[in-house]
Coordinates of C-alpha atoms and ligand atoms in Angstrom, one line a residue:
M296 CA 161.5 -30.8 39.0
T297 CA 159.1 -33.7 39.9
S298 CA 157.3 -34.6 36.8
L299 CA 154.8 -37.3 37.4
I300 CA 154.4 -38.7 33.9
F301 CA 151.9 -41.5 34.5
R302 CA 153.7 -44.8 34.7
P303 CA 151.5 -47.8 34.1
A304 CA 151.6 -50.3 36.9
D305 CA 154.5 -48.6 38.5
S306 CA 155.4 -50.3 41.7
L307 CA 154.1 -48.3 44.6
I308 CA 157.2 -49.0 46.5
F309 CA 159.4 -47.5 43.8
F310 CA 157.0 -44.6 43.6
M311 CA 157.1 -44.0 47.4
S312 CA 160.8 -44.1 47.7
Q313 CA 161.2 -41.5 44.9
L314 CA 158.6 -39.2 46.2
Q315 CA 159.1 -39.4 49.9
A316 CA 162.5 -37.9 49.2
K317 CA 160.9 -35.0 47.3
S318 CA 158.1 -34.4 49.8
T319 CA 160.3 -32.8 52.5
A320 CA 161.7 -30.3 50.1
A321 CA 158.2 -29.4 48.9
G322 CA 157.0 -28.8 52.4
N323 CA 154.9 -31.9 53.1
R324 CA 151.9 -30.4 51.4
A325 CA 150.6 -33.5 49.7
L326 CA 147.8 -35.4 51.2
N327 CA 148.9 -38.6 52.8
I328 CA 147.9 -41.7 51.0
S329 CA 149.0 -45.2 51.8
T330 CA 147.7 -48.4 50.4
N331 CA 148.2 -52.1 50.9
S332 CA 148.3 -52.7 47.2
A333 CA 151.6 -52.7 45.4
A334 CA 149.9 -53.2 42.1
A335 CA 148.7 -49.8 41.3
T336 CA 150.2 -46.3 41.0
A337 CA 148.7 -43.9 43.5
V338 CA 148.1 -40.2 43.3
D339 CA 146.2 -37.7 45.4
A340 CA 143.8 -36.8 42.7
V341 CA 142.6 -37.9 39.3
V342 CA 141.0 -35.3 37.0
V343 CA 138.9 -36.8 34.2
G344 CA 138.7 -34.5 31.1
A345 CA 141.0 -31.8 29.8
G346 CA 138.4 -29.2 28.7
F347 CA 138.3 -25.9 30.6
G348 CA 137.1 -27.6 33.7
G349 CA 139.8 -30.2 33.8
L350 CA 142.6 -27.7 32.9
Y351 CA 141.7 -25.3 35.7
M352 CA 141.2 -28.1 38.2
L353 CA 144.6 -29.6 37.5
H354 CA 146.2 -26.2 37.9
R355 CA 144.5 -25.5 41.3
L356 CA 145.3 -29.0 42.6
R357 CA 148.9 -28.5 41.7
Q358 CA 148.9 -25.2 43.5
L359 CA 147.8 -27.2 46.6
G360 CA 150.9 -29.3 46.2
L361 CA 148.9 -32.5 45.4
S362 CA 149.9 -35.1 42.9
V363 CA 147.4 -35.2 40.1
R364 CA 146.9 -37.2 37.0
G365 CA 144.6 -36.0 34.2
F366 CA 143.0 -38.2 31.6
E367 CA 141.6 -37.1 28.4
R368 CA 140.1 -39.2 25.6
G369 CA 141.0 -36.6 22.9
A370 CA 144.5 -36.2 21.6
D371 CA 144.8 -32.7 23.1
V372 CA 143.1 -30.2 25.4
G373 CA 139.9 -28.3 24.7
G374 CA 137.1 -30.7 25.5
T375 CA 133.9 -29.7 23.6
W376 CA 136.0 -27.2 21.6
Y377 CA 138.4 -30.0 20.6
W378 CA 135.6 -32.1 19.2
N379 CA 133.1 -29.6 17.8
R380 CA 135.0 -28.5 14.7
Y381 CA 131.9 -28.4 12.4
P382 CA 131.8 -25.4 10.0
G383 CA 130.4 -22.4 11.7
A384 CA 131.1 -23.6 15.3
R385 CA 131.2 -20.5 17.5
C386 CA 130.5 -19.6 21.1
D387 CA 127.2 -18.0 22.0
V388 CA 128.7 -16.1 24.9
E389 CA 130.7 -13.0 24.0
S390 CA 134.5 -13.6 23.9
M391 CA 135.4 -11.0 26.5
Q392 CA 133.3 -12.9 29.0
Y393 CA 133.9 -16.5 27.8
S394 CA 137.3 -16.8 29.3
F395 CA 139.1 -17.4 32.6
S396 CA 139.3 -14.7 35.2
F397 CA 141.6 -16.4 37.6
S398 CA 144.8 -15.0 36.2
E399 CA 145.0 -11.2 35.5
D400 CA 148.0 -11.7 33.2
L401 CA 146.1 -14.3 31.2
Q402 CA 143.0 -12.2 30.7
Q403 CA 145.1 -9.2 29.8
E404 CA 147.5 -10.9 27.4
W405 CA 144.9 -13.0 25.3
R406 CA 143.4 -11.1 22.4
W407 CA 140.1 -12.2 20.9
G408 CA 139.6 -11.6 17.2
E409 CA 135.8 -11.5 17.1
R410 CA 132.9 -10.5 19.3
F411 CA 131.8 -14.2 19.4
A412 CA 134.9 -16.4 19.1
S413 CA 135.0 -19.2 16.6
Q414 CA 135.9 -22.8 17.6
P415 CA 139.5 -22.6 16.2
E416 CA 140.1 -19.4 18.3
I417 CA 138.6 -21.0 21.5
L418 CA 140.7 -24.1 21.0
A419 CA 143.8 -22.0 20.5
Y420 CA 142.9 -20.3 23.8
A421 CA 142.6 -23.6 25.6
K422 CA 146.0 -24.6 24.2
H423 CA 147.5 -21.4 25.3
V424 CA 146.1 -22.0 28.9
A425 CA 147.6 -25.5 28.9
E426 CA 151.0 -24.1 27.8
R427 CA 151.0 -21.1 30.0
F428 CA 150.5 -23.1 33.1
D429 CA 152.4 -26.1 31.9
L430 CA 149.5 -28.5 32.3
R431 CA 150.0 -31.0 29.5
R432 CA 152.8 -32.9 31.3
D433 CA 150.3 -34.4 33.8
I434 CA 147.6 -35.3 31.3
Q435 CA 147.4 -38.6 29.5
F436 CA 145.8 -37.9 26.2
G437 CA 144.0 -40.5 24.0
C438 CA 143.0 -42.3 27.2
S439 CA 139.6 -42.6 28.7
V440 CA 138.7 -43.5 32.3
S441 CA 136.5 -46.6 31.9
A442 CA 135.7 -47.4 35.6
A443 CA 136.1 -45.9 39.0
R444 CA 135.4 -48.0 42.1
Y445 CA 135.5 -46.8 45.7
D446 CA 137.3 -49.1 48.1
E447 CA 135.8 -48.7 51.5
A448 CA 138.6 -50.5 53.2
T449 CA 141.2 -48.0 52.0
A450 CA 138.9 -45.0 51.3
L451 CA 140.6 -44.7 47.9
W452 CA 139.2 -44.8 44.4
E453 CA 140.5 -47.4 42.0
I454 CA 140.6 -46.0 38.5
D455 CA 140.7 -48.1 35.3
T456 CA 141.5 -46.7 31.9
D457 CA 140.7 -48.0 28.5
Q458 CA 144.4 -48.5 28.0
G459 CA 144.4 -51.3 30.6
E460 CA 146.0 -49.1 33.3
R461 CA 144.9 -49.0 36.9
L462 CA 145.7 -46.4 39.6
Q463 CA 144.5 -45.4 43.0
T464 CA 143.5 -42.0 44.1
R465 CA 142.1 -40.3 47.1
F466 CA 140.0 -37.8 45.1
C467 CA 138.4 -38.3 41.7
I468 CA 137.2 -35.2 40.0
M469 CA 135.0 -35.6 37.0
A470 CA 135.4 -32.7 34.6
T471 CA 133.7 -34.6 31.8
G472 CA 131.6 -31.8 30.4
C473 CA 127.8 -31.4 30.1
L474 CA 127.7 -31.8 26.4
S475 CA 130.3 -34.4 25.5
A476 CA 128.4 -37.7 25.0
T477 CA 127.2 -37.3 21.4
R478 CA 123.9 -38.8 20.4
M479 CA 123.1 -40.5 17.1
P480 CA 119.4 -41.1 16.6
D481 CA 118.2 -44.6 16.1
I482 CA 117.3 -44.5 12.5
A483 CA 117.0 -47.8 10.6
G484 CA 119.4 -48.4 7.8
L485 CA 122.3 -46.1 8.8
E486 CA 124.8 -48.8 8.1
L487 CA 123.5 -49.1 4.5
F488 CA 124.3 -45.5 3.5
G489 CA 127.0 -45.4 0.8
G490 CA 128.0 -41.8 1.4
K491 CA 129.8 -40.1 4.3
T492 CA 128.2 -39.4 7.7
Y493 CA 129.3 -36.9 10.3
H494 CA 128.2 -35.9 13.8
T495 CA 128.8 -32.2 14.6
G496 CA 130.2 -33.2 18.0
L497 CA 132.8 -35.5 16.5
W498 CA 133.9 -33.5 13.4
P499 CA 136.9 -34.8 11.4
H500 CA 140.1 -32.8 12.2
E501 CA 141.1 -32.5 8.6
G502 CA 137.8 -30.7 7.8
V503 CA 135.2 -31.7 5.2
D504 CA 134.8 -30.4 1.7
F505 CA 131.2 -30.4 0.7
A506 CA 131.7 -28.5 -2.6
G507 CA 129.1 -29.6 -5.1
L508 CA 127.7 -32.4 -3.0
R509 CA 124.1 -33.2 -2.0
V510 CA 124.2 -32.8 1.7
G511 CA 121.6 -33.5 4.3
V512 CA 121.6 -32.0 7.8
I513 CA 119.5 -33.7 10.4
G514 CA 118.7 -31.5 13.4
T515 CA 118.1 -27.8 14.0
G516 CA 119.4 -27.1 17.5
S517 CA 122.4 -24.7 18.1
S518 CA 124.8 -27.0 16.2
G519 CA 122.5 -27.3 13.1
I520 CA 121.7 -23.7 13.1
Q521 CA 125.4 -22.7 13.1
C522 CA 126.5 -25.2 10.5
I523 CA 123.6 -24.9 8.0
P524 CA 124.5 -21.5 6.6
V525 CA 128.1 -22.4 6.1
I526 CA 127.4 -25.8 4.5
A527 CA 124.8 -24.2 2.3
Q528 CA 127.6 -21.9 0.8
Q529 CA 129.6 -25.0 -0.1
A530 CA 127.1 -27.7 -1.0
G531 CA 125.6 -28.3 -4.4
H532 CA 122.3 -28.8 -2.6
L533 CA 121.5 -28.8 1.1
S534 CA 118.4 -30.5 2.5
V535 CA 117.7 -29.6 6.1
F536 CA 115.6 -32.2 8.0
Q537 CA 113.8 -30.4 10.7
R538 CA 111.6 -32.1 13.3
T539 CA 111.3 -29.1 15.7
A540 CA 111.8 -25.5 14.8
N541 CA 114.0 -23.5 17.2
F542 CA 114.1 -19.8 18.1
S543 CA 117.3 -18.2 16.9
I544 CA 118.7 -14.7 17.4
P545 CA 121.3 -13.2 15.1
A546 CA 124.7 -13.0 16.7
G547 CA 125.6 -9.6 15.2
N548 CA 129.2 -11.0 15.2
G549 CA 132.1 -9.1 13.8
P550 CA 135.7 -8.3 14.4
M551 CA 136.6 -7.3 18.0
D552 CA 136.4 -3.6 18.4
D553 CA 139.6 -2.3 20.0
D554 CA 137.8 0.2 22.2
Y555 CA 135.4 -2.4 23.4
E556 CA 138.2 -4.8 24.2
R557 CA 140.0 -2.0 26.0
S558 CA 137.0 -1.1 28.0
W559 CA 136.8 -4.7 29.3
K560 CA 140.5 -5.1 29.9
D561 CA 140.7 -1.8 31.8
N562 CA 137.8 -2.8 34.0
Y563 CA 138.1 -6.6 34.2
S564 CA 138.2 -6.9 38.0
A565 CA 135.1 -4.8 38.5
L566 CA 133.2 -6.5 35.6
R567 CA 134.1 -10.0 36.7
R568 CA 132.9 -9.0 40.2
K569 CA 129.6 -7.7 38.7
A570 CA 129.2 -11.1 36.8
R571 CA 129.6 -12.9 40.2
E572 CA 127.4 -10.6 42.2
D573 CA 124.8 -9.2 39.9
T574 CA 123.8 -11.5 37.0
S575 CA 121.7 -14.6 36.7
S576 CA 124.0 -16.5 34.4
G577 CA 127.5 -15.2 35.1
T578 CA 127.3 -13.2 31.8
I579 CA 126.7 -9.5 32.0
Y580 CA 123.7 -8.5 29.9
E581 CA 121.7 -5.4 29.8
K582 CA 119.1 -6.2 32.5
S583 CA 115.6 -4.8 32.5
T584 CA 113.5 -4.0 35.5
L585 CA 110.3 -4.1 33.4
K586 CA 107.8 -6.9 32.9
G587 CA 107.1 -7.8 29.3
H588 CA 103.3 -7.9 29.3
E589 CA 103.1 -4.6 31.2
A590 CA 105.2 -2.6 28.8
N591 CA 103.6 -0.3 26.3
P592 CA 103.4 -2.3 23.0
D593 CA 105.3 0.3 21.0
E594 CA 108.1 0.5 23.5
R595 CA 108.2 -3.2 23.8
Q596 CA 108.5 -3.5 20.0
R597 CA 111.3 -0.9 20.0
E598 CA 113.1 -2.7 22.8
Y599 CA 113.0 -6.1 21.0
E600 CA 114.1 -4.5 17.8
R601 CA 117.0 -2.7 19.4
R602 CA 118.2 -5.9 21.0
W603 CA 117.7 -8.0 17.8
Q604 CA 119.9 -5.5 15.9
R605 CA 122.6 -5.6 18.6
G606 CA 122.5 -9.4 18.5
G607 CA 123.3 -12.2 20.9
G608 CA 121.7 -13.5 24.1
N609 CA 120.9 -10.0 25.3
F610 CA 117.6 -10.4 23.5
M611 CA 116.3 -12.7 26.3
H612 CA 116.9 -10.0 28.9
A613 CA 114.7 -7.4 27.3
F614 CA 112.2 -7.9 30.2
N615 CA 112.7 -9.5 33.5
D616 CA 109.9 -12.0 33.3
L617 CA 110.4 -13.6 29.9
L618 CA 111.1 -17.0 31.4
L619 CA 108.6 -16.7 34.2
D620 CA 105.4 -15.4 32.6
Q621 CA 103.8 -17.0 29.5
R622 CA 102.1 -13.6 28.5
S623 CA 105.5 -11.9 28.4
N624 CA 107.2 -14.8 26.8
D625 CA 104.5 -14.7 24.0
T626 CA 105.4 -11.1 23.2
A627 CA 109.1 -12.1 22.6
A628 CA 108.2 -15.2 20.7
D629 CA 105.7 -13.3 18.5
F630 CA 108.5 -10.7 17.7
V631 CA 110.9 -13.5 16.6
R632 CA 108.2 -15.2 14.5
A633 CA 107.4 -11.9 12.8
R634 CA 111.1 -11.4 12.1
I635 CA 111.3 -14.9 10.5
R636 CA 108.4 -14.0 8.3
S637 CA 110.1 -10.8 7.2
I638 CA 113.4 -12.5 6.4
V639 CA 112.2 -15.8 4.7
R640 CA 110.7 -15.1 1.4
N641 CA 108.6 -18.3 1.0
P642 CA 105.7 -18.0 3.5
A643 CA 105.3 -21.8 3.8
V644 CA 109.0 -22.1 4.7
A645 CA 108.8 -19.2 7.2
D646 CA 105.9 -21.0 8.8
M647 CA 107.8 -24.2 9.1
L648 CA 110.7 -22.3 10.7
S649 CA 108.5 -20.6 13.3
P650 CA 108.5 -22.4 16.6
T651 CA 105.2 -22.9 18.2
D652 CA 105.7 -25.8 20.6
H653 CA 107.7 -24.2 23.4
P654 CA 108.1 -20.8 25.1
I655 CA 111.1 -18.9 23.7
G656 CA 114.2 -19.5 25.8
T657 CA 113.0 -22.7 27.4
K658 CA 115.2 -24.6 25.0
R659 CA 118.7 -23.1 24.7
I660 CA 118.3 -20.0 22.6
C661 CA 120.3 -20.3 19.4
I662 CA 122.6 -17.6 18.2
D663 CA 123.2 -17.6 14.5
T664 CA 124.8 -15.9 11.5
D665 CA 122.4 -15.7 8.5
Y666 CA 120.4 -18.8 9.6
Y667 CA 117.0 -17.7 8.4
E668 CA 118.4 -15.9 5.3
T669 CA 119.9 -19.2 4.3
Y670 CA 116.4 -20.5 3.4
N671 CA 116.2 -17.9 0.6
R672 CA 119.0 -19.7 -1.3
D673 CA 118.0 -21.8 -4.3
N674 CA 120.2 -24.7 -3.2
V675 CA 118.5 -25.1 0.2
T676 CA 115.4 -27.2 0.9
L677 CA 113.7 -27.4 4.3
V678 CA 112.1 -30.7 4.9
D679 CA 109.5 -31.1 7.7
V680 CA 110.1 -34.5 9.3
R681 CA 107.6 -33.8 12.0
T682 CA 104.6 -34.2 9.7
A683 CA 106.4 -36.7 7.4
P684 CA 108.9 -38.5 9.7
I685 CA 112.2 -40.1 8.6
E686 CA 111.5 -43.7 8.0
R687 CA 114.9 -45.0 7.2
I688 CA 118.3 -44.3 5.7
T689 CA 119.0 -46.0 2.4
A690 CA 122.1 -46.7 0.4
T691 CA 121.7 -43.5 -1.5
G692 CA 119.9 -41.1 0.9
L693 CA 117.1 -40.7 3.3
Q694 CA 113.5 -41.9 3.1
T695 CA 110.7 -39.9 4.8
R696 CA 107.1 -40.9 4.8
D697 CA 106.6 -38.7 1.7
A698 CA 109.7 -38.8 -0.4
H699 CA 113.2 -40.1 -0.9
Y700 CA 116.1 -37.6 -0.8
E701 CA 119.3 -38.5 -2.7
L702 CA 122.3 -37.5 -0.6
D703 CA 126.1 -37.8 -0.9
S704 CA 126.8 -36.8 2.8
M705 CA 124.7 -36.7 6.0
V706 CA 125.4 -34.4 8.9
F707 CA 123.9 -35.4 12.2
A708 CA 123.4 -32.3 14.3
T709 CA 121.4 -34.4 16.7
G710 CA 122.9 -33.3 20.0
Y711 CA 124.0 -35.0 23.2
D712 CA 123.1 -37.2 26.1
A713 CA 123.5 -34.0 28.1
M714 CA 124.7 -33.5 31.7
T715 CA 124.7 -37.2 32.7
G716 CA 125.8 -39.1 29.6
A717 CA 129.5 -38.7 30.0
L718 CA 129.4 -39.5 33.7
L719 CA 127.3 -42.6 33.2
G720 CA 129.5 -43.7 30.4
I721 CA 132.0 -44.4 33.1
D722 CA 131.3 -47.5 35.3
I723 CA 131.3 -45.7 38.6
T724 CA 130.8 -47.7 41.8
G725 CA 130.6 -46.1 45.2
R726 CA 130.0 -47.3 48.7
G727 CA 128.4 -50.7 49.2
G728 CA 128.7 -51.6 45.5
E729 CA 126.1 -49.0 44.5
T730 CA 126.6 -47.8 41.0
L731 CA 126.1 -44.2 39.9
A732 CA 123.8 -45.5 37.1
H733 CA 121.6 -47.1 39.8
A734 CA 121.7 -44.1 42.2
W735 CA 120.6 -41.8 39.3
Q736 CA 118.1 -44.2 37.7
A737 CA 115.2 -41.8 38.4
G738 CA 117.3 -38.8 37.4
P739 CA 120.6 -37.3 38.7
K740 CA 120.7 -36.6 42.4
T741 CA 123.5 -34.4 43.8
Y742 CA 124.2 -32.1 46.6
L743 CA 124.9 -28.7 44.9
G744 CA 125.8 -30.4 41.7
L745 CA 129.1 -31.1 43.3
M746 CA 128.9 -34.5 44.9
T747 CA 126.5 -37.5 45.2
A748 CA 125.7 -39.4 48.5
G749 CA 127.4 -42.8 48.6
F750 CA 130.3 -41.6 46.4
P751 CA 132.8 -40.1 48.8
N752 CA 135.6 -37.9 47.4
L753 CA 134.0 -38.0 43.9
F754 CA 133.4 -34.4 42.7
T755 CA 131.6 -33.3 39.5
V756 CA 132.6 -30.0 37.9
T757 CA 129.4 -28.3 36.7
G758 CA 127.4 -31.4 37.5
P759 CA 123.6 -31.7 37.4
G760 CA 122.0 -29.6 40.1
S761 CA 124.3 -26.7 39.5
P762 CA 123.8 -23.7 37.2
S763 CA 126.2 -25.3 34.6
V764 CA 124.6 -25.1 31.2
L765 CA 122.3 -22.2 32.3
S766 CA 125.3 -20.1 32.9
S767 CA 128.4 -19.1 31.1
V768 CA 130.2 -22.4 31.6
I769 CA 133.7 -21.1 32.1
F770 CA 132.3 -18.8 34.8
S771 CA 130.7 -21.8 36.6
I772 CA 133.8 -24.0 36.1
E773 CA 135.8 -21.4 38.0
Q774 CA 133.4 -21.3 40.8
H775 CA 133.3 -25.1 41.1
V776 CA 137.0 -25.6 40.8
E777 CA 137.8 -23.0 43.4
W778 CA 135.1 -24.4 45.8
I779 CA 136.5 -27.9 45.4
A780 CA 140.2 -26.8 45.8
D781 CA 139.2 -24.8 49.0
C782 CA 137.4 -27.8 50.3
L783 CA 140.4 -30.1 49.9
E784 CA 142.6 -27.5 51.5
S785 CA 140.2 -27.2 54.4
M786 CA 140.0 -30.9 54.8
R787 CA 143.8 -31.1 54.9
S788 CA 144.1 -28.4 57.5
R789 CA 141.5 -30.1 59.7
G790 CA 142.8 -33.6 59.2
F791 CA 139.9 -35.0 57.2
N792 CA 140.3 -37.5 54.5
T793 CA 136.9 -38.1 53.1
I794 CA 133.9 -36.0 52.3
E795 CA 130.5 -37.1 51.2
P796 CA 127.0 -35.5 51.1
E797 CA 124.5 -36.5 53.7
A798 CA 121.5 -38.1 52.1
A799 CA 119.0 -35.6 53.7
A800 CA 121.0 -32.6 52.5
Q801 CA 121.0 -34.0 49.0
E802 CA 117.3 -34.8 49.0
Q803 CA 116.6 -31.2 50.1
W804 CA 118.8 -29.8 47.4
V805 CA 117.2 -32.0 44.7
A806 CA 113.8 -30.9 45.9
H807 CA 114.9 -27.2 45.7
V808 CA 116.3 -27.6 42.2
N809 CA 112.9 -29.0 41.1
E810 CA 110.9 -26.5 43.0
V811 CA 112.8 -23.5 41.5
A812 CA 112.5 -25.0 38.0
D813 CA 108.7 -25.4 38.4
R814 CA 108.4 -21.7 39.1
T815 CA 109.6 -21.0 35.6
L816 CA 108.5 -21.9 32.1
F817 CA 111.5 -24.2 31.5
P818 CA 109.7 -27.5 32.2
L819 CA 107.2 -26.7 29.4
A820 CA 109.7 -27.6 26.7
N821 CA 110.8 -31.0 25.6
S822 CA 114.4 -30.0 26.0
W823 CA 117.7 -31.7 26.7
Y824 CA 117.7 -29.8 30.0
M825 CA 114.8 -32.3 30.9
G826 CA 116.4 -35.3 29.3
A827 CA 113.6 -35.3 26.8
N828 CA 115.9 -35.8 23.7
I829 CA 116.9 -39.3 24.9
P830 CA 114.3 -42.0 24.7
G831 CA 113.9 -43.6 28.1
K832 CA 115.9 -40.9 30.0
P833 CA 114.1 -39.7 33.2
R834 CA 112.3 -36.4 32.7
V835 CA 113.9 -34.3 35.4
F836 CA 115.0 -30.7 35.0
M837 CA 118.8 -31.2 35.5
P838 CA 120.5 -27.7 35.8
Y839 CA 119.8 -25.3 38.7
V840 CA 117.8 -22.4 37.4
G841 CA 117.9 -20.3 40.5
G842 CA 120.8 -18.2 39.3
V843 CA 124.5 -18.1 39.8
V844 CA 124.3 -15.5 42.7
P845 CA 122.1 -17.4 45.1
Y846 CA 123.9 -20.6 44.1
R847 CA 127.3 -19.2 44.9
Q848 CA 126.0 -17.8 48.2
K849 CA 124.6 -21.3 49.1
C850 CA 127.9 -23.0 48.3
D851 CA 129.9 -20.4 50.3
E852 CA 127.6 -20.7 53.3
V853 CA 127.9 -24.4 53.2
A854 CA 131.7 -24.1 53.3
A855 CA 131.7 -21.4 55.9
N856 CA 129.6 -23.6 58.2
G857 CA 132.2 -26.3 58.1
Y858 CA 130.8 -28.0 55.0
E859 CA 127.2 -28.2 56.3
G860 CA 125.3 -31.1 54.7
F861 CA 128.5 -33.0 54.1
R862 CA 129.9 -35.8 56.3
L863 CA 133.6 -35.5 56.8
S864 CA 135.7 -38.2 58.2
Q865 CA 139.3 -38.6 59.2
A866 CA 140.3 -41.8 57.6
G867 CA 138.8 -44.8 56.0
P868 CA 139.4 -48.1 57.7
G869 CA 142.9 -49.4 56.9
L870 CA 144.2 -46.0 55.9
Q871 CA 147.5 -45.4 57.4
H872 CA 149.6 -42.3 57.7
T873 CA 153.0 -43.3 56.6
G874 CA 154.2 -40.0 55.2
N875 CA 153.7 -38.3 51.9
L876 CA 153.5 -40.6 49.0
T877 CA 153.5 -38.1 46.2
N878 CA 154.3 -34.5 45.7
Q879 CA 153.8 -32.4 42.7
Q880 CA 155.6 -29.2 43.7
E881 CA 158.5 -28.2 41.6
T882 CA 161.8 -28.6 43.4
Ligands
LIG25 P1 120.2 -30.2 20.3 O1 119.9 -28.9 20.7 O2 119.8 -31.4 21.2 O3 119.5 -30.4 18.9 C1 119.4 -31.7 18.3 C2 118.5 -31.5 17.0 O4 118.5 -32.8 16.4 C3 117.1 -31.1 17.3 O5 116.6 -30.3 16.3 C4 116.4 -32.5 17.3 O6 115.0 -32.4 17.0 C5 117.1 -33.1 16.1 N1 117.0 -34.6 16.1 C6 117.4 -35.5 17.0 N2 117.0 -36.7 16.7 C7 116.3 -36.6 15.6 C8 115.7 -37.5 14.7 N3 115.6 -38.8 15.0 N4 115.0 -37.1 13.6 C9 115.0 -35.7 13.3 N5 115.6 -34.8 14.1 C10 116.3 -35.2 15.2 O7 121.7 -30.4 20.0 P2 122.8 -29.3 19.5 O8 122.3 -28.5 18.4 O9 124.1 -30.1 19.3 O10 123.0 -28.4 20.7 C11 123.1 -28.9 22.0 C12 123.6 -27.8 23.0 O11 125.0 -27.6 22.8 C13 123.0 -26.5 22.7 O12 121.7 -26.3 23.2 C14 124.0 -25.6 23.4 O13 123.8 -25.5 24.7 C15 125.3 -26.3 23.0 N6 125.8 -25.7 21.8 C16 126.3 -24.4 21.9 C17 126.8 -23.8 20.8 C18 127.2 -22.4 21.0 O14 127.8 -22.0 22.0 N7 127.0 -21.6 20.0 C19 126.8 -24.4 19.6 C20 126.4 -25.7 19.5 C21 125.9 -26.4 20.6 P3 113.9 -32.3 18.2 O15 114.1 -31.0 18.8 O16 112.7 -32.6 17.5 O17 114.3 -33.5 19.1

């Protein structure tokens, strides 16, 4: 078996002699790479990140017979589910749908314990995938890619890692995740705090015992809303520092029902097809054909009530125009605000928890377990840091304009530099010395969320400009990974070595992404979709809101038309065809 454990600074000559011998047996399926440099290891493809995107990409590239190296900064697979171990962390897409569909055996054998899987269960699933497809042997863990430079002379990418290693690759595939660059707010005095601080997205593996402590949680997005009820059960006292109230729908979580599981497993292929062909987000919800503001008020109330009781993201599909028409949206928002008032006993607290600054659903809808109920506990205080902002952190707690809060621990549920943060955290330089940071200075620009002009052979899995975070992300990962793998296979069969978007096609796609977003209510919210949570980040609506069906059709059409809008070339200058350098097939 050829096991390409990454060997720092391996001599290319040694590598070639070993692998050329293997390539014949493996059927000459690897792409040809040659290089003048003897200093760096060379592979056909580098995959950055070992979350679900990286794992599946690695698997598909191996199936193509390519040599692949994966890099992952964490000590194991799982990506966002590796890092987000905060109490209460749980998926907001139902387990039966938040899973890979590419392997029938995999989807039949895996058993989910709950309707909405918890973080430990999803992480266990990611580990199972890694083991089942023997993926770990090609991933270097605890190692970040720090830089990627495109060398026009060889048409290869030169990759640097934070471990001081360098390698060359034809294809560089960024599976770095949309929500992986955590964000700490710039609050004065943080370094003075004598207690412990945590970020939900970088939670300690050994867990945290809050028993009897005075805990502060800053932030009430999905992460805050999930961890607050659990921390409240442990803490002596919990202070929640809320700047903006968010809409949250109860999950209605519970143990997996055997019949429900069976109904999915018996019909997986038809249901997965339905998700691909007849949904907006890749998740099957109960769709409505009615407009919210046209419905009879009593029926509307009953419909919202029914969906609230059932729980989960289905609520936002009660009517088909909730994200398009402010009048309809208002009816759903009013319903949720009324529910908050009915759950939370203190009217002033209920008022503070009731969002008024954005249409419901234009920030990611939160899915919770006992969130609003938590504010009826005696040991929980809600602090409005919109009217009395946080001024500084002190040695013993947190100072707002109005009061000082004594704290033993502080939890930052303050979110991410979403969609672009992880990519721009890598020093990426494309053609002509252009950096990705410069190319994206006015906001991310991609063709189909898959590639950026000026950066040949650099792919982004669920990149900005694709449905990504507006879809069930494993669903979108599968579509991207399969599209990229098919693209590489097509290039190989037609003798092309590089692919890159044409600037005009990219401009048209960026304009389309914006135009579609402007037809919705989404741009009305100061959301991380818009980059609004990061001071100085360009305000651009980043994901593609047009829906997964038209998006997939567009991607498929582009491929069927010979990768329309992309420029393909046979070889970069200086690229020689001296035979297969590497081969990953088992022999
Ligand atoms: P988020 O939605 O960006 O929320 C961050 C929170 O921190 C906001 O309430 C924000 O207030 C607050 N904040 C930031 N800086 C602050 C400051 N200086 N002072 C006071 N408050 C401050 O981040 P998140 O909750 O981590 O969620 C991010 C995304 O991850 C979600 O939208 C979702 O897509 C995903 N996620 C999913 C799940 C799930 O599947 N169930 C769970 C967790 C996260 P403002 O709104 O006022 O800025």
